[in-house]
mmCIF file of C-alpha atoms in Angstrom:
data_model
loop_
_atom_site.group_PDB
_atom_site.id
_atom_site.type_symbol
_atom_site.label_atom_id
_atom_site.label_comp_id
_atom_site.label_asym_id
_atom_site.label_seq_id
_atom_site.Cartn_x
_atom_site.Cartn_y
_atom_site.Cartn_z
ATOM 1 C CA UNK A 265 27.405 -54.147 52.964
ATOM 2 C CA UNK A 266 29.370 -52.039 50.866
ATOM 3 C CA UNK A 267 26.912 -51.046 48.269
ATOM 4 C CA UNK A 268 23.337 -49.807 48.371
ATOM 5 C CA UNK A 269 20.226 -51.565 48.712
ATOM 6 C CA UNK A 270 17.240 -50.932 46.123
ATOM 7 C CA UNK A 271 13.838 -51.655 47.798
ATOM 8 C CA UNK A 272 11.346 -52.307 45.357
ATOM 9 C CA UNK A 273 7.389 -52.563 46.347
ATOM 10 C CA UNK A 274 5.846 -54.951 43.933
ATOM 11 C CA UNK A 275 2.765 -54.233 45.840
ATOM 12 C CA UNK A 276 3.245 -50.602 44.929
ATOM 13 C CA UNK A 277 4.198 -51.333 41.134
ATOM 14 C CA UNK A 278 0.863 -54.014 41.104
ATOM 15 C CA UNK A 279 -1.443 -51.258 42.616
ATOM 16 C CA UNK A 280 -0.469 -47.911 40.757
ATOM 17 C CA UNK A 281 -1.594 -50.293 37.577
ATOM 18 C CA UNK A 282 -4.700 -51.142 38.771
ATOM 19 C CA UNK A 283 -5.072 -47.146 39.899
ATOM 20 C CA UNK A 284 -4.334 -46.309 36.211
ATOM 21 C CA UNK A 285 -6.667 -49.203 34.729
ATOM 22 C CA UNK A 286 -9.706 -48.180 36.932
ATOM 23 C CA UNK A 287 -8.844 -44.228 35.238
ATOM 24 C CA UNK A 288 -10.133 -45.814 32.005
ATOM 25 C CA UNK A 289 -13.072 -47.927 30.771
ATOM 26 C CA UNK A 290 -10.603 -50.128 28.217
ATOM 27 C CA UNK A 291 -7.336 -52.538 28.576
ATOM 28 C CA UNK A 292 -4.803 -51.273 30.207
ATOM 29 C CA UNK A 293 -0.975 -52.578 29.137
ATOM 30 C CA UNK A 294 2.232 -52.051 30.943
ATOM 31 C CA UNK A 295 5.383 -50.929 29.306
ATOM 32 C CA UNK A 296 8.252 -52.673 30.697
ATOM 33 C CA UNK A 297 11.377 -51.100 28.559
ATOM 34 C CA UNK A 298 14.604 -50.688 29.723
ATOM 35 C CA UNK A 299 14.463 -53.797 32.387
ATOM 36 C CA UNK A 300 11.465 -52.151 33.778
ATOM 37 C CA UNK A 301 12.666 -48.631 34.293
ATOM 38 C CA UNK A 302 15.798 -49.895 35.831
ATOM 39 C CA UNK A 303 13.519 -52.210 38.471
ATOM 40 C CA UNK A 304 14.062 -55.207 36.843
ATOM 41 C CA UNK A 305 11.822 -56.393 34.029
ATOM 42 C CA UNK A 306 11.041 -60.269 34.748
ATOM 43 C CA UNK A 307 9.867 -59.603 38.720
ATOM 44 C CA UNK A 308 7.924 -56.196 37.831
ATOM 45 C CA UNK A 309 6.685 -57.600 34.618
ATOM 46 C CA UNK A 310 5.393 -60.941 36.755
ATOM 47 C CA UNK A 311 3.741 -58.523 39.481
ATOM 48 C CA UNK A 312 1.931 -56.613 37.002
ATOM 49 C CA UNK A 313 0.471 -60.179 35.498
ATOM 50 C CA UNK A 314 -0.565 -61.176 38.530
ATOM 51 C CA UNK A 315 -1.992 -57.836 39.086
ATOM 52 C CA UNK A 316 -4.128 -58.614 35.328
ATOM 53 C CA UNK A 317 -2.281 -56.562 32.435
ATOM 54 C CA UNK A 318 -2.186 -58.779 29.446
ATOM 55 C CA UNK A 319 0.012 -56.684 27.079
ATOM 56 C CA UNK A 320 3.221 -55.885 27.317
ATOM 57 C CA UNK A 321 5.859 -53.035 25.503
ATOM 58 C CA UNK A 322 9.260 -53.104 25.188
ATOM 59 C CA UNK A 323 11.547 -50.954 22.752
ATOM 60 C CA UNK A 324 13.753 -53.709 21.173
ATOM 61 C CA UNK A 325 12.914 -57.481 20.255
ATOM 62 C CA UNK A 326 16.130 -58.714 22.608
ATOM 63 C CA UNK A 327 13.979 -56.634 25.671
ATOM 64 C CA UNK A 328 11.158 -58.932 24.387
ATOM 65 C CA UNK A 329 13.017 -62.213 23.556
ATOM 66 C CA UNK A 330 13.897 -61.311 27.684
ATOM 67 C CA UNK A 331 10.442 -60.734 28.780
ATOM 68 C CA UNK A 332 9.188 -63.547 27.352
ATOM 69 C CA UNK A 333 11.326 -65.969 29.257
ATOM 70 C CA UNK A 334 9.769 -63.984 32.323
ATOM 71 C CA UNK A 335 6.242 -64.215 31.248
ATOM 72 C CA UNK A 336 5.628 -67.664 29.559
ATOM 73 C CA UNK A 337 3.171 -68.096 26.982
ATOM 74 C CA UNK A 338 0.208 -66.023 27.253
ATOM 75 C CA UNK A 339 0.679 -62.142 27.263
ATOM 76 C CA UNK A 340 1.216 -60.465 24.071
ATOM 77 C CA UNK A 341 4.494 -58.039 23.868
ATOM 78 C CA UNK A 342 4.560 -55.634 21.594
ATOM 79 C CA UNK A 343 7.878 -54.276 20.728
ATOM 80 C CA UNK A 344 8.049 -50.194 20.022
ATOM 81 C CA UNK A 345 11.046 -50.169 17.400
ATOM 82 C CA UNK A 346 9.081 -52.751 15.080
ATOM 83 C CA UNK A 347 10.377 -55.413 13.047
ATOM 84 C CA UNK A 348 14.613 -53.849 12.414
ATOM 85 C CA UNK A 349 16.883 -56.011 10.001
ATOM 86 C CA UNK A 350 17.914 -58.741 12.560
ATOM 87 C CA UNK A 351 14.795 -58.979 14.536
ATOM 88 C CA UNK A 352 13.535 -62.007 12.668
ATOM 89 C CA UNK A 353 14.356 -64.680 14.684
ATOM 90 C CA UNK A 354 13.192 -63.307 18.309
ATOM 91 C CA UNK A 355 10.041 -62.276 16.628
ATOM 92 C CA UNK A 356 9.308 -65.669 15.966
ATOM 93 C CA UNK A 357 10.710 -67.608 18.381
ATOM 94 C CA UNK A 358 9.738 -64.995 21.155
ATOM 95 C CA UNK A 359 6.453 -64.510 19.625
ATOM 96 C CA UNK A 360 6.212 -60.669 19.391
ATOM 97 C CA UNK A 361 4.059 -58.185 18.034
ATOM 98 C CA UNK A 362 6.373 -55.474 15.908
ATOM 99 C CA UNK A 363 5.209 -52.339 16.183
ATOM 100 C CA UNK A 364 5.924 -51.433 12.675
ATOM 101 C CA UNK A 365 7.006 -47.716 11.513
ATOM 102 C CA UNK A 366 7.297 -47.563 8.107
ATOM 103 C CA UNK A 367 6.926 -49.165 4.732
ATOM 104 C CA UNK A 368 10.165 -50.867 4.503
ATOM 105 C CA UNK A 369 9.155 -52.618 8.063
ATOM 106 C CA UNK A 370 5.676 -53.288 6.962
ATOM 107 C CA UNK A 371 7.754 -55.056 3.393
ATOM 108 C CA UNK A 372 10.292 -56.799 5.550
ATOM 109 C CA UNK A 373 7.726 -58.176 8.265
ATOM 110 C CA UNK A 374 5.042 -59.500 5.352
ATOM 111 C CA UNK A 375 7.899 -61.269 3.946
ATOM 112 C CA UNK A 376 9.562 -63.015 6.262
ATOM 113 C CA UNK A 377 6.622 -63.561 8.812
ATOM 114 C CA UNK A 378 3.115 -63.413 6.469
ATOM 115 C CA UNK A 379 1.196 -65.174 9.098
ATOM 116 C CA UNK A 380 3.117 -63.150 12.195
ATOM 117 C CA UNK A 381 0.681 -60.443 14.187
ATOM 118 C CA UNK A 382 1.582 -56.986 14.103
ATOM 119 C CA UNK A 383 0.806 -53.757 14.958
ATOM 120 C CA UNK A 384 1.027 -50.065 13.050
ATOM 121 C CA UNK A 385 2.502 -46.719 14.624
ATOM 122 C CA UNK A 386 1.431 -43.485 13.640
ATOM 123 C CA UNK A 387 3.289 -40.210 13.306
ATOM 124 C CA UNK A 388 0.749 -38.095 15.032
ATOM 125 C CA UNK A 389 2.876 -34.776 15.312
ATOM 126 C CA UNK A 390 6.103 -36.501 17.429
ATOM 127 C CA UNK A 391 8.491 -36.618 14.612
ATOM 128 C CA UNK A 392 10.054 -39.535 16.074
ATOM 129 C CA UNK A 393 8.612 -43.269 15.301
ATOM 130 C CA UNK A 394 5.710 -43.955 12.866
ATOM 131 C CA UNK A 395 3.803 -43.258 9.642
ATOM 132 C CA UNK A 396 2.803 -39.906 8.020
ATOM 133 C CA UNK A 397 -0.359 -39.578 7.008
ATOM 134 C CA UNK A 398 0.592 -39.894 3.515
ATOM 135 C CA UNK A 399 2.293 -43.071 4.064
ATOM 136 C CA UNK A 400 -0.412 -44.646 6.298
ATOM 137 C CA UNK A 401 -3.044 -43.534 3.414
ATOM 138 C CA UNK A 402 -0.532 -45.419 0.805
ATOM 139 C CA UNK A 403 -0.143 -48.852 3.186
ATOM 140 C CA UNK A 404 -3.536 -48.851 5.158
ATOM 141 C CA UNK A 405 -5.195 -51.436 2.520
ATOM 142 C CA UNK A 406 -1.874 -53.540 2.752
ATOM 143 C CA UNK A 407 -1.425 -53.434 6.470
ATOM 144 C CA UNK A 408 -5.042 -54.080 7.142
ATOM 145 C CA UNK A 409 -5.371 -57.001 4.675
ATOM 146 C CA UNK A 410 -2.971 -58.824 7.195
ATOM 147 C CA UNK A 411 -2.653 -59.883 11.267
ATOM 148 C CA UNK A 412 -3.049 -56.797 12.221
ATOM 149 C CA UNK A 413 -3.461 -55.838 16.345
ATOM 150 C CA UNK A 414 -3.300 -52.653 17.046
ATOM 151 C CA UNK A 415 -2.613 -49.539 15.696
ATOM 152 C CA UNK A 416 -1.456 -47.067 18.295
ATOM 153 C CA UNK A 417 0.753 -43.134 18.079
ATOM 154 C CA UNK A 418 2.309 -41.500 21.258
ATOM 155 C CA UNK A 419 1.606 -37.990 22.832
ATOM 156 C CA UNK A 420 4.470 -35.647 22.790
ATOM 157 C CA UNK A 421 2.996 -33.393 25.735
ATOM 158 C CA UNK A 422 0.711 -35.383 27.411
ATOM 159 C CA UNK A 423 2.293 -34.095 30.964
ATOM 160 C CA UNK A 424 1.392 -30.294 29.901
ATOM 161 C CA UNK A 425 -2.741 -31.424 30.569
ATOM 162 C CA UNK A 426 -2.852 -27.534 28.575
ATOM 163 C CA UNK A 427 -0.681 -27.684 25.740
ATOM 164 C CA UNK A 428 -2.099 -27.142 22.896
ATOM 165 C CA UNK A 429 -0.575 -30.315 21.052
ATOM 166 C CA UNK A 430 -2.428 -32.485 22.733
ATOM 167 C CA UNK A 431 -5.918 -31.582 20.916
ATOM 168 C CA UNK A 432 -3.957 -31.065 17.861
ATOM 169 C CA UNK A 433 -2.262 -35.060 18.404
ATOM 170 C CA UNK A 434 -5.640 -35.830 19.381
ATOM 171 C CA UNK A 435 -7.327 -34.603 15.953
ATOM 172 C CA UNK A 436 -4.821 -35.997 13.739
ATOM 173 C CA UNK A 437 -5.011 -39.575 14.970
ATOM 174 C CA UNK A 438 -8.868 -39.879 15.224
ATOM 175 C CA UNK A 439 -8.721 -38.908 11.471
ATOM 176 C CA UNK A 440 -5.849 -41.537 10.414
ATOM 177 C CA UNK A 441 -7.563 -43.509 12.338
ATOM 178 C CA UNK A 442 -11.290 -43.449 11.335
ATOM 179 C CA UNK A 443 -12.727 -46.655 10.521
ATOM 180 C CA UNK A 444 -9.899 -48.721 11.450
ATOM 181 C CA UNK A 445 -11.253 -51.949 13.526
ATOM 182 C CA UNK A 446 -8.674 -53.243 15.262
ATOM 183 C CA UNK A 447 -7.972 -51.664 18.735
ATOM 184 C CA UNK A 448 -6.383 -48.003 18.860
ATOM 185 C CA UNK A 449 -3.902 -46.372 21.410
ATOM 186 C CA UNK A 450 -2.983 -43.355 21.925
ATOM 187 C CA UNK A 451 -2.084 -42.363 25.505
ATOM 188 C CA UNK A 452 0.616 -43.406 27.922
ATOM 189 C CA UNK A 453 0.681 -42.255 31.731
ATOM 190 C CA UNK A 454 -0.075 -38.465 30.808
ATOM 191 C CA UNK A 455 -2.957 -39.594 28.037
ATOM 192 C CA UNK A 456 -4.651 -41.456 30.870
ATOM 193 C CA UNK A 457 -4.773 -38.602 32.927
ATOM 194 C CA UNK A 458 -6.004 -36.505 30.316
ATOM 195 C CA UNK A 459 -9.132 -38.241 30.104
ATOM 196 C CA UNK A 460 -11.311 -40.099 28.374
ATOM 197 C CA UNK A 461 -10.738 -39.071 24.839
ATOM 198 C CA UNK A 462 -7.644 -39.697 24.763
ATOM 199 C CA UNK A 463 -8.295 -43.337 26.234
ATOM 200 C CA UNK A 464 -9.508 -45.325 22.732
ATOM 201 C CA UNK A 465 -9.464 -49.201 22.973
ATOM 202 C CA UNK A 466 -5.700 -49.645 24.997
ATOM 203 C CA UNK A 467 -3.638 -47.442 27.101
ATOM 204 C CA UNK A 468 -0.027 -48.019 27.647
ATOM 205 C CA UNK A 469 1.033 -46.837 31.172
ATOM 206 C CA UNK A 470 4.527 -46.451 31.867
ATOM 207 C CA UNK A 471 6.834 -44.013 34.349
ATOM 208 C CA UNK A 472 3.257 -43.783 36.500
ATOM 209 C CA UNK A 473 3.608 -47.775 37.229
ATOM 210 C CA UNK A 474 6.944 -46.782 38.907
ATOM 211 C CA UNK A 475 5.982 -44.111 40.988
ATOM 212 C CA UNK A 476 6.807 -41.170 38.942
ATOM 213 C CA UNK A 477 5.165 -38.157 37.585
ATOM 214 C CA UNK A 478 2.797 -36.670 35.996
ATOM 215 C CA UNK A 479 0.737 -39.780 38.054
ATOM 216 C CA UNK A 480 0.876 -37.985 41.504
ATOM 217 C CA UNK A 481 -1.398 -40.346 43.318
ATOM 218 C CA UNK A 482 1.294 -42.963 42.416
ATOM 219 C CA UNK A 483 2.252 -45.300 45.469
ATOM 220 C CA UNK A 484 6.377 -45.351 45.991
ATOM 221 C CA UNK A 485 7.559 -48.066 44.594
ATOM 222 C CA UNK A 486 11.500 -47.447 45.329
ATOM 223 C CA UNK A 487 13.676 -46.690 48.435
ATOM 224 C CA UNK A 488 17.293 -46.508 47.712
ATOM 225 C CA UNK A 489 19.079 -46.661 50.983
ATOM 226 C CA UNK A 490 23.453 -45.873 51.043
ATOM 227 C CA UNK A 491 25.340 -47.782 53.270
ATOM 228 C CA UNK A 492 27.924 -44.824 55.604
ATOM 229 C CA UNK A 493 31.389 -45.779 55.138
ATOM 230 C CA UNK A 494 32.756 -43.772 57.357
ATOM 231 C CA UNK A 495 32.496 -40.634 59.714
ATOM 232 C CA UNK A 496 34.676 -37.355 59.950
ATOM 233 C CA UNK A 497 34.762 -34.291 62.016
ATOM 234 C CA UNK A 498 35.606 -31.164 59.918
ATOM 235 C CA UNK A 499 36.539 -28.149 61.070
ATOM 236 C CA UNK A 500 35.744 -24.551 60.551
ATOM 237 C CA UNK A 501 37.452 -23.577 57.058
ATOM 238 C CA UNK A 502 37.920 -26.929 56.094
ATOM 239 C CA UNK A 503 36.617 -27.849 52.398
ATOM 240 C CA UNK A 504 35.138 -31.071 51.394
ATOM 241 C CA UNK A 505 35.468 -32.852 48.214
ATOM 242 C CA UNK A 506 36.976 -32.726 44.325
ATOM 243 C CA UNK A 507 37.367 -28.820 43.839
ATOM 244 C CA UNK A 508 36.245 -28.192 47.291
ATOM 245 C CA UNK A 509 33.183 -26.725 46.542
ATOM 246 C CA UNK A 510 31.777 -27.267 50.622
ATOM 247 C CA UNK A 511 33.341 -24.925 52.844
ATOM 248 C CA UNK A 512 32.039 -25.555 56.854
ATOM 249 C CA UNK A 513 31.194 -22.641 58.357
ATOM 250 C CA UNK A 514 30.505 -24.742 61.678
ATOM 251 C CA UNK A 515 32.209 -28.097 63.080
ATOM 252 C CA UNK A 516 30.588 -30.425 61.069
ATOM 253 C CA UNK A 517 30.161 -34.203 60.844
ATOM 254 C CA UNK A 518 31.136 -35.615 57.561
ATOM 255 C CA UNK A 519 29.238 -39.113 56.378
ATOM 256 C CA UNK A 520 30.990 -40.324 53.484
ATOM 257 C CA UNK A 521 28.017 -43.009 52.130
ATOM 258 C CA UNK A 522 28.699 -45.557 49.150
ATOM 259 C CA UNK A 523 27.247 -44.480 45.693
ATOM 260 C CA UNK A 524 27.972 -42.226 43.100
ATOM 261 C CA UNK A 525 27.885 -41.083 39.798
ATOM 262 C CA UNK A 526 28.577 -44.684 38.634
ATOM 263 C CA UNK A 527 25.424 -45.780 40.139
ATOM 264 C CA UNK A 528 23.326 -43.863 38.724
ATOM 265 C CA UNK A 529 23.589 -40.315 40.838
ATOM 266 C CA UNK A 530 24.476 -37.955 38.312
ATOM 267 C CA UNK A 531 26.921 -35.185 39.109
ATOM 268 C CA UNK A 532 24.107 -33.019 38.346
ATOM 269 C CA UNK A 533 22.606 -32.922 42.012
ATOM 270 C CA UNK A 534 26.238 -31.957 43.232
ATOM 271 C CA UNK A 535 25.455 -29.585 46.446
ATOM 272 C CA UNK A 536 21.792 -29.710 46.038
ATOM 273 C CA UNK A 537 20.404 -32.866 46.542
ATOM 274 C CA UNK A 538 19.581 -34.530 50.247
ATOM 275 C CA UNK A 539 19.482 -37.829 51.816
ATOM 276 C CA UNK A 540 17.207 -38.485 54.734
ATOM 277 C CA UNK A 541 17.632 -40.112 57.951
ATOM 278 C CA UNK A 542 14.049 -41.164 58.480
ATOM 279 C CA UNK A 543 12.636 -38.078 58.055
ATOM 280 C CA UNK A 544 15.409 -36.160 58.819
ATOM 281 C CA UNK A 545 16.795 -34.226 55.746
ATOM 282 C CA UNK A 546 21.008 -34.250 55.519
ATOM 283 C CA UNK A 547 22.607 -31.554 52.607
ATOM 284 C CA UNK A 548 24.970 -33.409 50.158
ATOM 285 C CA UNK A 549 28.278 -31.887 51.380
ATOM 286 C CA UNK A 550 30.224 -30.928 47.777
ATOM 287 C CA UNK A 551 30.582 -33.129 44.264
ATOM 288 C CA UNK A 552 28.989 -36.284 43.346
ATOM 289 C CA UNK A 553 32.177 -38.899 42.524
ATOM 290 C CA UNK A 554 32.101 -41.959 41.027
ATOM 291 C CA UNK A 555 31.572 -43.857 44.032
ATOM 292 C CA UNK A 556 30.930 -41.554 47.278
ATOM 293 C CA UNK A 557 28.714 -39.270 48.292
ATOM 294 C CA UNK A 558 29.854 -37.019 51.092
ATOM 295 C CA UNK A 559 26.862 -36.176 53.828
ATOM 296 C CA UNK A 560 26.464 -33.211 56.388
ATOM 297 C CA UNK A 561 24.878 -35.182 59.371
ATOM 298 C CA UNK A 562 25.764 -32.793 61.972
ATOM 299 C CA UNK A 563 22.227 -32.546 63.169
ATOM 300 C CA UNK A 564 21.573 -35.797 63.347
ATOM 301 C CA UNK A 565 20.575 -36.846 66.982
ATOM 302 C CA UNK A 566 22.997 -40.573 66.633
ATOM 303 C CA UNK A 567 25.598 -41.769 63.907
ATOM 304 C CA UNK A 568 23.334 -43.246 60.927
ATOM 305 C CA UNK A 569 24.567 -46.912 59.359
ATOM 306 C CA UNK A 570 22.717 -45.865 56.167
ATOM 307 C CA UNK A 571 20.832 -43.125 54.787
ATOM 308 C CA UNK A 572 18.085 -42.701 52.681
ATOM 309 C CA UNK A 573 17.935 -41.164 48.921
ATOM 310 C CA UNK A 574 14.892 -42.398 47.729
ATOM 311 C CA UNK A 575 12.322 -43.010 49.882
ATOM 312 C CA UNK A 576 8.554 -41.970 50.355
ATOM 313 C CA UNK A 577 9.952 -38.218 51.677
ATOM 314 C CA UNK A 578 12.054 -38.023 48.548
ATOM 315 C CA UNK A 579 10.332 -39.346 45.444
ATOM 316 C CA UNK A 580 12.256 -39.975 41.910
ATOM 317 C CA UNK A 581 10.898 -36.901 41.350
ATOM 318 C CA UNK A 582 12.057 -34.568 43.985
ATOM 319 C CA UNK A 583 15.750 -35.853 43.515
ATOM 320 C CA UNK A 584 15.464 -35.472 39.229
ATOM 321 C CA UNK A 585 14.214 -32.009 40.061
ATOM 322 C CA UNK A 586 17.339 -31.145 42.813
ATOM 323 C CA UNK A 587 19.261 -32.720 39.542
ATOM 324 C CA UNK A 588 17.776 -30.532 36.562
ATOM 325 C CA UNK A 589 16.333 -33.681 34.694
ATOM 326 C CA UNK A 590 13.201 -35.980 35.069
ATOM 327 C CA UNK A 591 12.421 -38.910 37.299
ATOM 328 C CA UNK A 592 12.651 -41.484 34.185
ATOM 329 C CA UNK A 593 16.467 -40.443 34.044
ATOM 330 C CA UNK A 594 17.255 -41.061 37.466
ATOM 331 C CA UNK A 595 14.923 -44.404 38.192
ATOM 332 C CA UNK A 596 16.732 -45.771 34.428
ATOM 333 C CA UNK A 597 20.283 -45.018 35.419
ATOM 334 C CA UNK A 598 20.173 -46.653 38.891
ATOM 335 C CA UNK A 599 23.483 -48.738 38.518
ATOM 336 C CA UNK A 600 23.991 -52.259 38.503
ATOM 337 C CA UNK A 601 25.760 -51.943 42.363
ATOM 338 C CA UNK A 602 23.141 -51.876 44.522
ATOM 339 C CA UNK A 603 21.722 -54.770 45.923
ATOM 340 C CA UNK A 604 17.907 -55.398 44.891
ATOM 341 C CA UNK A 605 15.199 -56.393 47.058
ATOM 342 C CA UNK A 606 12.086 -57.175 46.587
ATOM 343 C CA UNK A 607 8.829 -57.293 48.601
ATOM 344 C CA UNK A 608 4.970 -58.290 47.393
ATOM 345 C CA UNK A 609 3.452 -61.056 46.355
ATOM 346 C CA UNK A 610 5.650 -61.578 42.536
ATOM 347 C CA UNK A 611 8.747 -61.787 44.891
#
C-alpha cells in the first residue's frame, strides 16, 4: 500500500473506560468529539457501549446528529456548544441534550423545544463556555423549572494535580451548585484522577479513553505504521531534504516512508521525532513534507517494508512532546490517508 495503516484497539479504547469508571463511585460518560479524537466516532463510540457508558459528548449537534446514527436509540448525547441558531432540527430529530451556555440559549431552547431535555454549563473560572455566577443566580429558577439533566463546568488545569485552580474551580462550582438536584459534573480525564471530590454525580472522560495523558495507566489504543517507498544510500556530505537540514556524517541508508505533514505529522517534529522498527528506534533524517518522511535506517539489521510511528514504544505522547504540542493535537490531526483498522469486539 501506498499510505499508512492506523491500528486501532477497541479492546484498548473499551478497557481504559472501564479503568477510568472503576476510579470513581458514579456514571462514567465518554466524550466522543471530533470523530472520536480522530479514531472514528461510530466504531469507538459502539465499543465504549458495549463496554457500558450510557452518555455521550460531542461539541456540535451535526457530531451528534452523526453519533446518533452510530448509536441507535438509547444513550443520551449531550452536545458541549448547546443549542446555536440552526441546531433546532438535529436536536430534535437526533434527540440531543444541549448543553446550554447562556441566557439567549436557555431563551432559544425553551422556545422552540419546551418539552426537549437539557443540560446547564457553568463558568467555573475557564473563561470559555458557560454561565457566570451572576447569570446562573438570574436563570437558575427558569432553567430548573424545566427538563433539566445535568448541570456540569470543566477544569482548566486538571493535568497540573497541584495547581492551585483546581481547589479554587472546585469551590466555585460546589457553591453555584448547592442544592441543585439533578446530576453534577465537573471533571474530565484529569478531574478523575484528582480524586474523589472532584468526581460529583458524572464524569466525562476523554483524551484518557484514547491512550493519552495525564491517564498514564492508559492501554495503547493506536499504532500508526508508514509504508517505505523507497531506499537510498547517501554519502558522506550529502544533505537530505527541503533546506537540507540532515547532513551524513557516515554512509547512511535513506528510507523515504509515506506520510507527512498532510496526514497529520506536523512539521513541528522536523529532525526530532523517531520511527521504530520493532523496537528499534530510526532518527527522522531532515523536514517533515507534505507527503514523505525521510528515515535514517542505517542500523537496522534488514531493509524494513514499514515502520512504526505510533506504537506501544512511542505513545501519542512521546511524539506530541518530540513535536512541542500535546497528544490531543497529534491523535486529532491524523489525516484522512491512512488506512483504518480495527480490532476488538465493536469491529
Amino acid at each position: 500500500m501506498g499510505t499508512g495503516t492506523l491500528h486501532i484497539d477497541l479492546d484498548a479504547l473499551a478497557a481504559n473506560w472501564r479503568a477510568l469508571d472503576a476510579h470513581t463511585g458514579c456514571e462514567t460518560a465518554a466524550v466522543v468529539k471530533a470523530d472520536a479524537y480522530g479514531l472514528g466516532v461510530a466504531p469507538a463510540a459502539k465499543a465504549l457501549a458495549r463496554a457500558g457508558a450510557r452518555r455521550f459528548f460531542v461539541a456540535t449537534a451535526e457530531e451528534g446528529a452523526t453519533l446518533r446514527k452510530a448509536l441507535g436509540e438509547g444513550p443520551e448525547i449531550n452536545v458541549f456548544s448547546g443549542h446555536m441558531a440552526t441546531d433546532t432540527d438535529p436536536i430534535r430529530d437526533a434527540r440531543l441534550t444541549p448543553m446550554l451556555n447562556d441566557a439567549a440559549q436557555v431563551t432559544r431552547h425553551r422556545a422552540a423545544l419546551p418539552d426537549a431535555p437539557y443540560g446547564i454549563q457553568l463558568d467555573s473560572g475557564m473563561n470559555r463556555l458557560g454561565m457566570e455566577p451572576a447569570d446562573w443566580a438570574a436563570l437558575r429558577a427558569e432553567a430548573e423549572a424545566g427538563p433539566l439533566t445535568l448541570v456540569m463546568s470543566h477544569l482548566a488545569c486538571a493535568d497540573e494535580p497541584d495547581h492551585p485552580h483546581n481547589t479554587e474551580q472546585l469551590r466555585q462550582f460546589t457553591e453555584m451548585t448547592a442544592g441543585v438536584t439533578v446530576p453534577r459534573s465537573l471533571s474530565a480525564t484529569g478531574g478523575i484522577l484528582l480524586g474523589p471530590a472532584y468526581h460529583f454525580d458524572l464524569t466525562r472522560p476523554g483524551i484518557g479513553l484514547y491512550g493519552g495523558l495525564p491517564f498514564a495507566e492508559a492501554s495503547p489504543v493506536v499504532r500508526l505504521s508508514l509504508p517505505v517507498i523507497q531506499l537510498r544510500e547517501v554519502a558522506p556530505g550529502e544533505h537530505v531534504g527541503y533546506g537540507c537540514t540532515f547532513t551524513a556524517t557516515r554512509p547512511t541508508r535513506i528510507a523515504t516512508v509515506s506520510a507527512g505533514y498532510a496526514d497529520g505529522l506536523i512539521r513541528a517534529m522536523s529532525g526530532k521525532a523517531r520511527l521504530f522498527w520493532g523496537d528499534t528506534p530510526c532518527p527522522l533524517a531532515g523536514r517533515v513534507s507534505m507527503d514523505l518522511l525521510t528515515v535514517d535506517v542505517t542500523d537496522l539489521p534488514e531493509i524494513p517494508e514499514a515502520l512504526d510511528i505510533l506504537c506501544p514504544t512511542q505513545t501519542v505522547d512521546d511524539l506530541a512532546e518530540a513535536a512541542g504540542t500535546i497528544g490531543y493535537e497529534i491523535l486529532t490531526s491524523l489525516g484522512p490517508r491512512y488506512s483504518g483498522r480495527y480490532t476488538g469486539r465493536a469491529a
